[in-house]
Short mmCIF file of C-alpha atoms and ligand atoms in Angstrom, two decimals:
data_model
loop_
_atom_site.label_atom_id
_atom_site.label_comp_id
_atom_site.label_asym_id
_atom_site.label_seq_id
_atom_site.Cartn_x
_atom_site.Cartn_y
_atom_site.Cartn_z
CA MET A 1 -40.19 83.25 -131.66
CA PRO A 2 -42.24 86.06 -131.99
CA LEU A 3 -41.59 88.69 -134.95
CA ILE A 4 -38.72 91.47 -133.62
CA PRO A 5 -37.62 94.98 -134.67
CA MET A 6 -35.22 95.12 -137.43
CA ARG A 7 -33.09 97.34 -135.48
CA VAL A 8 -32.57 94.70 -133.27
CA MET A 9 -30.98 92.86 -136.01
CA LEU A 10 -29.33 95.21 -137.69
CA ASP A 11 -27.56 96.11 -134.32
CA HIS A 12 -26.41 92.47 -134.10
CA ALA A 13 -25.03 92.61 -137.62
CA ALA A 14 -23.22 95.64 -137.11
CA GLU A 15 -21.52 94.55 -134.02
CA ASN A 16 -20.80 91.22 -135.50
CA GLY A 17 -19.49 92.69 -139.30
CA TYR A 18 -22.51 90.76 -141.35
CA GLY A 19 -25.23 91.91 -143.56
CA VAL A 20 -28.38 90.53 -143.40
CA GLY A 21 -30.58 89.72 -146.95
CA ALA A 22 -34.29 90.94 -147.12
CA PHE A 23 -36.22 89.10 -149.31
CA ASN A 24 -39.79 90.18 -151.05
CA VAL A 25 -42.34 87.86 -150.26
CA ASN A 26 -46.52 87.83 -151.72
CA ASN A 27 -47.37 84.38 -151.28
CA MET A 28 -46.96 80.85 -148.66
CA GLU A 29 -44.28 79.38 -151.22
CA GLN A 30 -41.71 82.71 -150.85
CA ILE A 31 -42.21 82.49 -147.17
CA GLN A 32 -41.74 79.09 -146.70
CA ALA A 33 -38.55 79.13 -149.59
CA ILE A 34 -36.94 81.94 -147.20
CA MET A 35 -37.70 79.88 -143.57
CA MET A 36 -36.23 76.80 -145.28
CA ALA A 37 -33.22 78.53 -146.27
CA ALA A 38 -33.08 80.31 -142.88
CA THR A 39 -33.83 77.05 -141.12
CA GLU A 40 -31.43 75.34 -143.37
CA THR A 41 -27.98 78.26 -142.62
CA ASN A 42 -28.98 79.63 -138.76
CA SER A 43 -29.58 82.73 -140.29
CA PRO A 44 -31.53 85.55 -139.10
CA VAL A 45 -34.23 86.72 -141.74
CA ILE A 46 -36.03 89.99 -142.42
CA VAL A 47 -39.22 89.46 -145.09
CA GLN A 48 -40.18 92.45 -146.72
CA ALA A 49 -43.89 93.38 -148.66
CA SER A 50 -44.65 95.96 -151.04
CA ARG A 51 -47.60 98.01 -151.30
CA GLY A 52 -47.95 95.87 -154.39
CA ALA A 53 -47.29 92.73 -152.42
CA ARG A 54 -49.67 93.63 -149.23
CA SER A 55 -52.59 94.27 -151.88
CA TYR A 56 -51.79 91.66 -153.86
CA SER A 57 -51.59 89.08 -150.68
CA GLN A 58 -53.82 91.19 -149.12
CA ASP A 59 -53.01 92.04 -145.18
CA ASN A 60 -54.41 89.10 -143.39
CA TYR A 61 -53.41 86.43 -145.46
CA LEU A 62 -49.83 87.94 -145.27
CA ARG A 63 -50.35 88.67 -141.00
CA HIS A 64 -50.79 84.95 -140.97
CA LEU A 65 -48.70 83.73 -143.18
CA MET A 66 -45.67 85.41 -141.54
CA LEU A 67 -47.57 84.10 -138.11
CA ALA A 68 -47.53 80.76 -139.13
CA ALA A 69 -43.80 81.17 -139.85
CA ALA A 70 -42.74 82.79 -136.88
CA GLU A 71 -44.63 79.91 -134.77
CA LEU A 72 -43.12 76.65 -136.99
CA ASN A 73 -39.79 77.94 -137.02
CA PRO A 74 -39.07 79.25 -132.77
CA GLN A 75 -35.33 79.46 -133.14
CA ILE A 76 -34.99 82.14 -136.06
CA PRO A 77 -35.49 85.16 -135.10
CA MET A 78 -37.71 87.31 -137.83
CA ALA A 79 -38.29 91.20 -138.70
CA MET A 80 -41.42 91.79 -140.94
CA HIS A 81 -40.80 94.93 -143.08
CA GLN A 82 -42.86 96.85 -145.03
CA ASP A 83 -40.69 97.72 -148.33
CA HIS A 84 -41.11 101.21 -149.64
CA GLY A 85 -43.82 102.51 -147.98
CA ASN A 86 -44.85 105.90 -150.24
CA SER A 87 -46.84 107.79 -147.18
CA PRO A 88 -46.74 107.20 -143.27
CA GLU A 89 -49.82 106.71 -143.69
CA THR A 90 -48.93 103.26 -145.41
CA CYS A 91 -46.84 102.80 -142.79
CA PHE A 92 -49.16 103.25 -140.16
CA SER A 93 -51.00 100.76 -141.60
CA ALA A 94 -48.55 98.30 -141.73
CA ILE A 95 -47.55 98.58 -137.73
CA ASP A 96 -51.67 98.27 -137.17
CA GLN A 97 -51.07 94.46 -138.99
CA GLY A 98 -47.86 93.92 -136.70
CA PHE A 99 -44.93 94.87 -139.52
CA THR A 100 -41.69 95.40 -136.84
CA SER A 101 -40.37 97.67 -139.12
CA VAL A 102 -41.27 99.99 -142.07
CA MET A 103 -39.74 101.97 -144.62
CA MET A 104 -40.63 105.82 -145.23
CA ASP A 105 -39.78 106.18 -148.54
CA GLY A 106 -40.17 109.92 -149.04
CA SER A 107 -37.63 110.02 -151.43
CA LEU A 108 -40.50 110.14 -153.84
CA GLU A 109 -43.40 112.13 -153.05
CA ALA A 110 -46.69 110.13 -152.34
CA ASP A 111 -47.47 109.16 -156.02
CA GLY A 112 -44.62 106.90 -155.50
CA LYS A 113 -42.86 108.31 -159.00
CA THR A 114 -41.78 111.83 -158.67
CA PRO A 115 -38.25 113.22 -156.65
CA ALA A 116 -39.51 114.87 -153.71
CA SER A 117 -37.58 117.90 -151.74
CA TYR A 118 -35.12 117.19 -149.26
CA GLU A 119 -37.96 119.19 -147.03
CA TYR A 120 -41.23 117.11 -147.67
CA ASN A 121 -38.57 113.75 -146.90
CA VAL A 122 -37.51 115.53 -143.92
CA ASP A 123 -41.72 115.90 -142.82
CA VAL A 124 -42.90 112.30 -143.76
CA THR A 125 -39.99 110.47 -142.49
CA LYS A 126 -40.26 112.43 -139.03
CA GLN A 127 -44.15 112.13 -139.01
CA VAL A 128 -43.25 108.61 -139.09
CA VAL A 129 -40.73 107.94 -136.98
CA ASP A 130 -42.44 109.12 -133.90
CA LYS A 131 -45.22 106.79 -134.24
CA ALA A 132 -42.78 103.99 -134.95
CA HIS A 133 -40.28 104.73 -132.29
CA ALA A 134 -43.21 104.88 -129.21
CA LEU A 135 -44.28 101.45 -130.46
CA GLY A 136 -40.77 100.11 -130.66
CA VAL A 137 -41.07 99.74 -134.26
CA THR A 138 -37.73 100.23 -136.64
CA VAL A 139 -38.09 102.81 -139.35
CA GLU A 140 -36.01 102.79 -142.59
CA ALA A 141 -35.76 105.97 -144.64
CA GLU A 142 -34.08 106.65 -148.27
CA ILE A 143 -32.10 109.76 -149.18
CA GLY A 144 -31.43 109.77 -153.19
CA CYS A 145 -33.31 108.10 -156.20
CA LEU A 146 -32.55 105.08 -157.28
CA GLY A 147 -33.02 104.02 -161.03
CA GLY A 148 -35.82 101.49 -162.76
CA ILE A 149 -39.62 101.12 -161.01
CA GLU A 150 -40.28 98.18 -158.50
CA ASP A 151 -44.29 97.16 -158.33
CA GLY A 152 -44.92 100.47 -159.49
CA HIS A 153 -42.88 102.27 -157.38
CA GLY A 154 -39.98 104.36 -158.75
CA ALA A 155 -39.43 107.87 -160.84
CA GLY A 156 -38.46 105.09 -163.56
CA LEU A 157 -34.87 106.68 -163.95
CA SER A 158 -32.73 105.40 -166.36
CA GLY A 159 -29.31 103.96 -165.50
CA ASP A 160 -27.82 107.57 -166.50
CA GLU A 161 -30.32 109.75 -165.05
CA ALA A 162 -30.45 107.59 -161.41
CA GLN A 163 -26.22 108.60 -161.39
CA GLU A 164 -27.80 112.11 -161.07
CA HIS A 165 -29.68 111.38 -158.28
CA LEU A 166 -27.03 109.56 -156.30
CA THR A 167 -27.22 110.15 -152.16
CA ASP A 168 -24.89 113.09 -150.99
CA PRO A 169 -23.15 112.22 -148.09
CA GLU A 170 -23.26 115.49 -146.15
CA GLU A 171 -26.81 115.45 -147.12
CA ALA A 172 -27.30 111.69 -145.78
CA GLU A 173 -25.60 113.09 -142.83
CA ARG A 174 -28.03 116.37 -141.94
CA PHE A 175 -31.37 114.14 -143.12
CA VAL A 176 -30.30 111.29 -139.79
CA LYS A 177 -29.80 113.91 -137.68
CA ASP A 178 -33.03 116.00 -138.95
CA THR A 179 -35.06 112.53 -138.68
CA GLY A 180 -33.83 110.14 -136.16
CA CYS A 181 -34.10 107.22 -138.76
CA ASP A 182 -32.91 103.59 -137.98
CA ALA A 183 -31.43 102.90 -141.02
CA LEU A 184 -31.34 104.65 -144.84
CA ALA A 185 -31.29 103.17 -148.07
CA VAL A 186 -28.69 104.72 -150.11
CA ALA A 187 -28.81 105.46 -153.93
CA ILE A 188 -25.79 104.35 -155.16
CA GLY A 189 -26.20 103.73 -159.11
CA THR A 190 -28.54 100.49 -159.05
CA SER A 191 -31.81 99.94 -159.81
CA HIS A 192 -34.68 98.05 -159.11
CA GLY A 193 -35.66 95.37 -161.13
CA ALA A 194 -33.91 92.90 -163.73
CA TYR A 195 -32.36 95.25 -166.10
CA LYS A 196 -29.91 97.06 -164.06
CA PHE A 197 -26.75 97.47 -166.43
CA THR A 198 -26.16 96.21 -169.74
CA LYS A 199 -22.24 95.40 -168.98
CA LYS A 200 -20.64 94.40 -165.75
CA PRO A 201 -20.46 97.35 -163.33
CA THR A 202 -18.11 99.21 -162.55
CA GLY A 203 -17.12 101.72 -160.25
CA ASP A 204 -18.03 104.42 -162.51
CA VAL A 205 -21.72 103.64 -162.02
CA LEU A 206 -21.79 101.27 -159.06
CA LYS A 207 -20.21 104.00 -156.67
CA MET A 208 -19.73 101.51 -153.69
CA ASP A 209 -17.05 104.91 -152.20
CA LEU A 210 -20.01 106.70 -151.64
CA ILE A 211 -21.35 103.98 -149.16
CA ALA A 212 -17.61 104.42 -147.11
CA ASP A 213 -17.64 108.06 -147.47
CA ILE A 214 -21.37 107.76 -145.98
CA HIS A 215 -20.20 105.38 -143.45
CA ARG A 216 -17.41 107.07 -142.37
CA ARG A 217 -20.35 110.16 -141.72
CA LEU A 218 -22.98 107.73 -139.98
CA PRO A 219 -21.28 105.08 -138.13
CA ASP A 220 -24.63 104.23 -135.99
CA THR A 221 -26.96 104.16 -139.21
CA HIS A 222 -26.97 101.15 -140.72
CA LEU A 223 -26.86 101.73 -144.38
CA VAL A 224 -29.54 99.40 -146.77
CA MET A 225 -28.63 98.42 -150.68
CA HIS A 226 -31.83 98.34 -152.15
CA GLY A 227 -31.87 96.46 -156.40
CA SER A 228 -29.06 94.19 -155.52
CA SER A 229 -29.86 91.24 -156.80
CA SER A 230 -27.22 89.75 -158.86
CA VAL A 231 -28.84 88.90 -161.87
CA PRO A 232 -26.88 85.61 -162.01
CA ARG A 233 -26.39 84.58 -165.51
CA GLU A 234 -27.61 80.79 -165.10
CA LEU A 235 -31.12 82.54 -163.76
CA LEU A 236 -31.38 84.11 -166.89
CA ASP A 237 -30.50 80.82 -169.45
CA ILE A 238 -32.86 78.54 -167.60
CA ILE A 239 -35.91 80.81 -168.55
CA ASN A 240 -34.47 81.21 -171.90
CA GLN A 241 -34.22 77.17 -172.53
CA TYR A 242 -37.36 76.95 -171.35
CA GLY A 243 -38.92 79.21 -173.99
CA GLY A 244 -38.25 82.72 -171.77
CA ASP A 245 -36.83 85.75 -174.02
CA MET A 246 -35.10 87.60 -170.68
CA LYS A 247 -32.71 90.55 -172.14
CA GLU A 248 -29.06 90.23 -171.41
CA SER A 249 -28.49 91.54 -167.70
CA TYR A 250 -26.37 92.28 -165.07
CA GLY A 251 -27.29 92.59 -161.65
CA VAL A 252 -24.88 93.91 -158.65
CA PRO A 253 -22.35 91.61 -158.16
CA VAL A 254 -22.27 88.97 -154.69
CA GLU A 255 -18.41 90.73 -154.21
CA ALA A 256 -19.77 94.71 -154.35
CA ILE A 257 -22.02 93.88 -151.85
CA GLN A 258 -19.75 92.31 -149.93
CA GLU A 259 -17.34 95.19 -150.27
CA GLY A 260 -20.17 97.14 -148.80
CA ILE A 261 -20.82 95.02 -146.02
CA LYS A 262 -17.48 96.23 -144.59
CA HIS A 263 -18.15 99.82 -145.04
CA GLY A 264 -21.61 99.93 -142.82
CA VAL A 265 -24.37 97.92 -145.45
CA ARG A 266 -26.59 95.93 -142.83
CA LYS A 267 -29.91 95.16 -145.20
CA ILE A 268 -29.38 93.86 -148.69
CA ASN A 269 -33.07 93.88 -151.25
CA VAL A 270 -33.72 91.02 -153.10
CA ASP A 271 -36.16 90.50 -154.91
CA THR A 272 -35.15 89.99 -158.93
CA ASP A 273 -33.26 86.52 -158.13
CA ASN A 274 -35.91 84.63 -156.29
CA ARG A 275 -38.28 85.80 -159.21
CA LEU A 276 -35.99 84.90 -161.45
CA ALA A 277 -35.26 81.43 -159.72
CA ILE A 278 -39.03 80.76 -159.46
CA THR A 279 -39.82 81.17 -163.06
CA GLY A 280 -36.79 79.24 -164.29
CA ALA A 281 -38.28 76.27 -161.95
CA ILE A 282 -41.93 76.50 -163.35
CA ARG A 283 -40.85 77.06 -167.07
CA LYS A 284 -38.74 73.85 -167.14
CA VAL A 285 -41.57 72.07 -165.19
CA PHE A 286 -44.25 73.06 -168.26
CA ALA A 287 -41.58 72.36 -170.97
CA GLU A 288 -40.32 68.58 -170.23
CA GLN A 289 -43.70 67.58 -168.59
CA PRO A 290 -46.09 69.18 -170.24
CA GLU A 291 -49.08 66.57 -168.89
CA LYS A 292 -48.83 67.82 -165.27
CA PHE A 293 -51.63 70.80 -164.00
CA ASP A 294 -51.11 69.61 -160.19
CA PRO A 295 -50.24 73.68 -158.82
CA ARG A 296 -47.59 71.48 -156.29
CA ASP A 297 -45.89 70.04 -159.64
CA TYR A 298 -44.55 73.04 -160.28
CA MET A 299 -44.82 74.84 -157.39
CA LYS A 300 -42.36 72.87 -155.18
CA PRO A 301 -39.84 72.84 -157.73
CA ALA A 302 -39.98 76.64 -157.77
CA ARG A 303 -40.09 76.98 -153.78
CA ILE A 304 -37.13 74.90 -153.46
CA ALA A 305 -35.30 76.95 -156.63
CA MET A 306 -36.02 79.99 -154.48
CA ALA A 307 -34.56 78.93 -151.53
CA GLU A 308 -31.60 77.81 -152.85
CA VAL A 309 -30.86 81.13 -154.07
CA VAL A 310 -31.63 82.69 -150.10
CA LYS A 311 -29.59 80.14 -149.13
CA ALA A 312 -26.85 81.42 -151.07
CA ARG A 313 -27.35 84.80 -150.54
CA MET A 314 -27.48 84.10 -146.60
CA ILE A 315 -23.94 82.71 -146.86
CA ALA A 316 -22.36 85.58 -149.04
CA PHE A 317 -23.81 88.44 -147.14
CA GLY A 318 -22.55 86.38 -143.72
CA GLN A 319 -25.99 86.19 -141.69
CA ALA A 320 -25.56 82.11 -141.90
CA GLY A 321 -24.82 80.88 -138.31
CA TRP A 322 -26.30 84.05 -136.15
CA ALA A 323 -29.75 83.28 -135.42
CA ASP A 324 -29.80 81.60 -132.23
CA LYS A 325 -27.66 84.23 -131.32
CA VAL A 326 -29.33 88.03 -131.86
CA PRO A 327 -30.95 88.58 -128.93
CA VAL A 328 -35.05 88.68 -128.41
CA VAL A 329 -35.95 92.01 -127.59
CA SER A 330 -39.98 92.49 -127.90
CA LEU A 331 -41.43 95.98 -129.21
CA ASP A 332 -42.77 97.29 -125.96
CA GLU A 333 -38.96 96.85 -124.74
CA MET A 334 -37.41 98.29 -127.68
CA ALA A 335 -39.35 101.78 -127.43
CA LYS A 336 -38.10 102.04 -124.10
CA ARG A 337 -34.56 102.52 -125.34
CA TYR A 338 -35.58 104.91 -128.09
ZN1 ZN B 1 -36.59 99.75 -153.43
#
């Protein structure tokens, strides 16, 4: 199946009340792990690459790996998404590389660190929407700022500081009118990275009621939860058991995400959990079989460990079972619909 615009997938998810996990990649095994999980669960797929991932893997490698995934899995609808584009140029270069969806994160200035003004955010997002929609490409935007840093991108806000940059529902409503974006990342107290919360999050720090309010105002805009790894204890334990040094940490509970899905969340970004699964599996091989030196001896278990996490999320978010029902719409056809 050719890559399809992310909008088509999220529209289908909205009509049928499920969410779609968006998993970050920067190498072949991660893409294979996602496709293994998608095939086993019959799930539509969003694969995403940050700016850091694109420079690590190089655009040409990444493009061909994605095309290979599409060619080998004709039954699975896939969208390829630029995660946290820091400028219109980054988004345009992703579109040139065949990405079917881009995130223009104008909540931060082009340095990817400084919280930006509302006007700046509207200006850069609108530039991307105009060009992307003419080509049928989906646009995700962000209003409010998340905590933490991901791949060098982020204001580096602490959990407390992030509470001061939550999405304002009224502003979100105005922002979508001003820009015409398809999907909106909202800041509800989550952070990027492995260290999100120091204890199991409650409604004081994870503001799920904000999502319900934003969804009431913007019923046709697909909401996106970033920083939504669950950081399961078992994954931290495996790493630490085999010589790692991960500190105590809590992520976003899967039940909170499921609650979000009931209130308009359609895309859920998960990266850390997969990183933890891969690292734990590799550490285990290194510790238990120190004589091994063929990378396949540890990359294969790493790939399986990531596929297990992805599979569990696909089932929990409700996207499992829908792959063959998502309509196949070309970018050209989508461009006509805007
Ligand atoms: Zn993010």
